[in-house]
Amino acid sequence: QQQVKQSPQSLIVQKGGISIINCAYENTAFDYFPWYQQFPGKGPALLIAIRPDVSEKKEGRFTISFNKSAKQFSLHIMDSQPGDSATYFCAASRHSGYALNFGKGTSLLVTP
Amino acid sequence: DTAVSQTPKYLVTQMGNDKSIKCEQNLGHDTMYWYKQDSKKFLKIMFSYNNKELIINETVPNRFSPKSPDKAHLNLHINSLELGDSAVYFCASSQSKSGVGPGELFFGEGSRLTVL
């Protein structure tokens, strides 16, 4: 069963706009929530990650917002650029585990 | 210097054949993984090895057999290939930390398997 649910499946944003991708989880034992970025023909690469002791983490134009009570987290890409066009995956894992459970991915296209 | 390298990058074969994909990491990590990415880009974990010990074995047909000869290598052998095995297979590695979890995963560039 899908342990992390991600939406939307695809997203088109104009250059300079804000891209927002949402994820939800059920397992309250999850305590590590990374986002991975994948360009065509490449493997996914870590973009940014958050732990549930904070509600927001920002790195440059990328921000994770985390709502522990709602069991939801989201990725915001400010001032989106065509170079941000890629597939984004949210994920979750437990500190005692080894598996990283991925969402189904969001294909982002930023138009010029 | 490639951190996680997989070979071959492309593999085209007939149904019923047996094939292998090799993976090597030079990051000194203690944990390695195989993920399968299907045509819809869903990433599903198949196996994980920590210090050469199998720790994750998801619901995968026993036609798939991983082997880790040492911490830096993790190979995947697939017997009697089926059409549904067509996918991109990613190898990844990470350095596990007690109480922290799997940590950052470093992925290879993938091996695209096409079964005809």
GROMACS .gro file of N, CA, C and O in nm, chain B residues 39-91:
model
  212
  151SER      N    1   0.701   0.267  -1.543
  151SER     CA    2   0.677   0.363  -1.651
  151SER      C    3   0.607   0.489  -1.602
  151SER      O    4   0.613   0.594  -1.666
  152LYS      N    5   0.540   0.479  -1.488
  152LYS     CA    6   0.474   0.596  -1.430
  152LYS      C    7   0.563   0.668  -1.330
  152LYS      O    8   0.518   0.756  -1.257
  153LYS      N    9   0.688   0.628  -1.327
  153LYS     CA   10   0.793   0.691  -1.245
  153LYS      C   11   0.781   0.659  -1.096
  153LYS      O   12   0.850   0.722  -1.015
  154PHE      N   13   0.696   0.563  -1.059
  154PHE     CA   14   0.687   0.527  -0.918
  154PHE      C   15   0.813   0.453  -0.875
  154PHE      O   16   0.854   0.356  -0.938
  155LEU      N   17   0.874   0.500  -0.765
  155LEU     CA   18   0.996   0.440  -0.711
  155LEU      C   19   0.960   0.344  -0.599
  155LEU      O   20   0.911   0.385  -0.495
  156LYS      N   21   0.989   0.216  -0.619
  156LYS     CA   22   0.955   0.118  -0.518
  156LYS      C   23   1.080   0.045  -0.472
  156LYS      O   24   1.156  -0.006  -0.555
  157ILE      N   25   1.098   0.038  -0.341
  157ILE     CA   26   1.215  -0.031  -0.291
  157ILE      C   27   1.200  -0.181  -0.311
  157ILE      O   28   1.092  -0.237  -0.297
  158MET      N   29   1.310  -0.244  -0.349
  158MET     CA   30   1.309  -0.389  -0.367
  158MET      C   31   1.390  -0.455  -0.256
  158MET      O   32   1.342  -0.544  -0.186
  159PHE      N   33   1.515  -0.413  -0.243
  159PHE     CA   34   1.605  -0.475  -0.147
  159PHE      C   35   1.694  -0.369  -0.083
  159PHE      O   36   1.720  -0.265  -0.142
  160SER      N   37   1.743  -0.403   0.037
  160SER     CA   38   1.843  -0.320   0.100
  160SER      C   39   1.941  -0.408   0.175
  160SER      O   40   1.901  -0.507   0.239
  161TYR      N   41   2.067  -0.373   0.167
  161TYR     CA   42   2.173  -0.444   0.237
  161TYR      C   43   2.244  -0.346   0.328
  161TYR      O   44   2.278  -0.235   0.286
  162ASN      N   45   2.269  -0.387   0.451
  162ASN     CA   46   2.348  -0.310   0.544
  162ASN      C   47   2.468  -0.394   0.584
  162ASN      O   48   2.452  -0.502   0.640
  163ASN      N   49   2.587  -0.344   0.555
  163ASN     CA   50   2.709  -0.420   0.584
  163ASN      C   51   2.699  -0.564   0.532
  163ASN      O   52   2.729  -0.660   0.605
  164LYS      N   53   2.657  -0.577   0.410
  164LYS     CA   54   2.644  -0.705   0.337
  164LYS      C   55   2.531  -0.793   0.388
  164LYS      O   56   2.514  -0.905   0.341
  165GLU      N   57   2.452  -0.745   0.483
  165GLU     CA   58   2.343  -0.825   0.535
  165GLU      C   59   2.211  -0.775   0.477
  165GLU      O   60   2.183  -0.655   0.480
  166LEU      N   61   2.130  -0.866   0.426
  166LEU     CA   62   2.000  -0.831   0.370
  166LEU      C   63   1.907  -0.785   0.482
  166LEU      O   64   1.878  -0.860   0.575
  167ILE      N   65   1.859  -0.660   0.474
  167ILE     CA   66   1.772  -0.607   0.578
  167ILE      C   67   1.634  -0.572   0.528
  167ILE      O   68   1.541  -0.561   0.606
  168ILE      N   69   1.619  -0.549   0.401
  168ILE     CA   70   1.487  -0.523   0.342
  168ILE      C   71   1.472  -0.614   0.222
  168ILE      O   72   1.557  -0.619   0.135
  169ASN      N   73   1.362  -0.686   0.222
  169ASN     CA   74   1.330  -0.773   0.110
  169ASN      C   75   1.181  -0.759   0.087
  169ASN      O   76   1.101  -0.828   0.149
  170GLU      N   77   1.144  -0.662   0.003
  170GLU     CA   78   1.004  -0.636  -0.019
  170GLU      C   79   0.942  -0.748  -0.101
  170GLU      O   80   1.008  -0.842  -0.142
  171THR      N   81   0.813  -0.736  -0.122
  171THR     CA   82   0.742  -0.841  -0.196
  171THR      C   83   0.786  -0.839  -0.341
  171THR      O   84   0.732  -0.767  -0.424
  172VAL      N   85   0.890  -0.912  -0.366
  172VAL     CA   86   0.949  -0.918  -0.499
  172VAL      C   87   0.954  -1.065  -0.541
  172VAL      O   88   0.987  -1.149  -0.458
  173PRO      N   89   0.920  -1.095  -0.666
  173PRO     CA   90   0.929  -1.236  -0.709
  173PRO      C   91   1.067  -1.295  -0.683
  173PRO      O   92   1.169  -1.224  -0.694
  174ASN      N   93   1.072  -1.423  -0.647
  174ASN     CA   94   1.202  -1.481  -0.615
  174ASN      C   95   1.288  -1.502  -0.739
  174ASN      O   96   1.398  -1.557  -0.730
  175ARG      N   97   1.240  -1.457  -0.855
  175ARG     CA   98   1.325  -1.454  -0.974
  175ARG      C   99   1.433  -1.346  -0.960
  175ARG      O  100   1.533  -1.347  -1.032
  176PHE      N  101   1.409  -1.253  -0.867
  176PHE     CA  102   1.506  -1.146  -0.842
  176PHE      C  103   1.594  -1.188  -0.725
  176PHE      O  104   1.543  -1.216  -0.616
  177SER      N  105   1.724  -1.189  -0.747
  177SER     CA  106   1.814  -1.226  -0.637
  177SER      C  107   1.927  -1.126  -0.627
  177SER      O  108   2.010  -1.113  -0.719
  178PRO      N  109   1.932  -1.053  -0.516
  178PRO     CA  110   2.043  -0.960  -0.494
  178PRO      C  111   2.161  -1.034  -0.434
  178PRO      O  112   2.147  -1.140  -0.374
  179LYS      N  113   2.278  -0.972  -0.453
  179LYS     CA  114   2.397  -1.029  -0.392
  179LYS      C  115   2.494  -0.916  -0.362
  179LYS      O  116   2.521  -0.832  -0.448
  180SER      N  117   2.545  -0.915  -0.239
  180SER     CA  118   2.638  -0.811  -0.199
  180SER      C  119   2.770  -0.876  -0.159
  180SER      O  120   2.785  -0.921  -0.044
  181PRO      N  121   2.867  -0.880  -0.249
  181PRO     CA  122   2.995  -0.944  -0.217
  181PRO      C  123   3.075  -0.866  -0.113
  181PRO      O  124   3.155  -0.925  -0.039
  182ASP      N  125   3.056  -0.735  -0.109
  182ASP     CA  126   3.119  -0.651  -0.007
  182ASP      C  127   3.037  -0.524   0.006
  182ASP      O  128   2.942  -0.503  -0.068
  183LYS      N  129   3.076  -0.438   0.100
  183LYS     CA  130   2.995  -0.319   0.130
  183LYS      C  131   2.983  -0.225   0.011
  183LYS      O  132   2.890  -0.147   0.004
  184ALA      N  133   3.078  -0.230  -0.079
  184ALA     CA  134   3.079  -0.134  -0.190
  184ALA      C  135   3.004  -0.184  -0.313
  184ALA      O  136   2.988  -0.109  -0.410
  185HIS      N  137   2.960  -0.307  -0.313
  185HIS     CA  138   2.897  -0.365  -0.432
  185HIS      C  139   2.764  -0.431  -0.398
  185HIS      O  140   2.750  -0.497  -0.295
  186LEU      N  141   2.668  -0.410  -0.488
  186LEU     CA  142   2.540  -0.476  -0.476
  186LEU      C  143   2.492  -0.508  -0.617
  186LEU      O  144   2.471  -0.417  -0.697
  187ASN      N  145   2.477  -0.635  -0.645
  187ASN     CA  146   2.436  -0.678  -0.778
  187ASN      C  147   2.292  -0.731  -0.773
  187ASN      O  148   2.243  -0.771  -0.667
  188LEU      N  149   2.228  -0.728  -0.889
  188LEU     CA  150   2.091  -0.778  -0.899
  188LEU      C  151   2.084  -0.875  -1.016
  188LEU      O  152   2.114  -0.837  -1.129
  189HIS      N  153   2.045  -0.998  -0.986
  189HIS     CA  154   2.031  -1.098  -1.091
  189HIS      C  155   1.882  -1.128  -1.108
  189HIS      O  156   1.810  -1.145  -1.009
  190ILE      N  157   1.838  -1.134  -1.233
  190ILE     CA  158   1.698  -1.160  -1.261
  190ILE      C  159   1.689  -1.282  -1.353
  190ILE      O  160   1.747  -1.284  -1.461
  191ASN      N  161   1.617  -1.382  -1.306
  191ASN     CA  162   1.595  -1.504  -1.384
  191ASN      C  163   1.463  -1.497  -1.459
  191ASN      O  164   1.369  -1.429  -1.417
  192SER      N  165   1.458  -1.570  -1.569
  192SER     CA  166   1.331  -1.588  -1.644
  192SER      C  167   1.256  -1.457  -1.661
  192SER      O  168   1.142  -1.441  -1.617
  193LEU      N  169   1.319  -1.363  -1.726
  193LEU     CA  170   1.263  -1.229  -1.739
  193LEU      C  171   1.125  -1.229  -1.802
  193LEU      O  172   1.096  -1.307  -1.895
  194GLU      N  173   1.039  -1.142  -1.751
  194GLU     CA  174   0.902  -1.127  -1.800
  194GLU      C  175   0.883  -0.985  -1.850
  194GLU      O  176   0.958  -0.893  -1.814
  195LEU      N  177   0.778  -0.967  -1.932
  195LEU     CA  178   0.750  -0.835  -1.988
  195LEU      C  179   0.736  -0.729  -1.878
  195LEU      O  180   0.783  -0.616  -1.890
  196GLY      N  181   0.672  -0.768  -1.769
  196GLY     CA  182   0.647  -0.674  -1.659
  196GLY      C  183   0.771  -0.632  -1.583
  196GLY      O  184   0.766  -0.543  -1.498
  197ASP      N  185   0.883  -0.695  -1.613
  197ASP     CA  186   1.009  -0.657  -1.548
  197ASP      C  187   1.070  -0.533  -1.613
  197ASP      O  188   1.165  -0.475  -1.558
  198SER      N  189   1.018  -0.495  -1.727
  198SER     CA  190   1.069  -0.376  -1.796
  198SER      C  191   1.050  -0.254  -1.706
  198SER      O  192   0.940  -0.224  -1.661
  199ALA      N  193   1.160  -0.186  -1.679
  199ALA     CA  194   1.159  -0.073  -1.586
  199ALA      C  195   1.300  -0.015  -1.582
  199ALA      O  196   1.392  -0.067  -1.645
  200VAL      N  197   1.314   0.092  -1.504
  200VAL     CA  198   1.447   0.143  -1.474
  200VAL      C  199   1.481   0.099  -1.332
  200VAL      O  200   1.403   0.123  -1.239
  201TYR      N  201   1.595   0.036  -1.317
  201TYR     CA  202   1.637  -0.012  -1.186
  201TYR      C  203   1.747   0.081  -1.134
  201TYR      O  204   1.848   0.103  -1.201
  202PHE      N  205   1.722   0.134  -1.016
  202PHE     CA  206   1.819   0.226  -0.955
  202PHE      C  207   1.886   0.160  -0.836
  202PHE      O  208   1.820   0.103  -0.748
  203CYS      N  209   2.017   0.175  -0.834
  203CYS     CA  210   2.094   0.140  -0.717
  203CYS      C  211   2.117   0.268  -0.637
  203CYS      O  212   2.127   0.378  -0.694
   0.00000   0.00000   0.00000
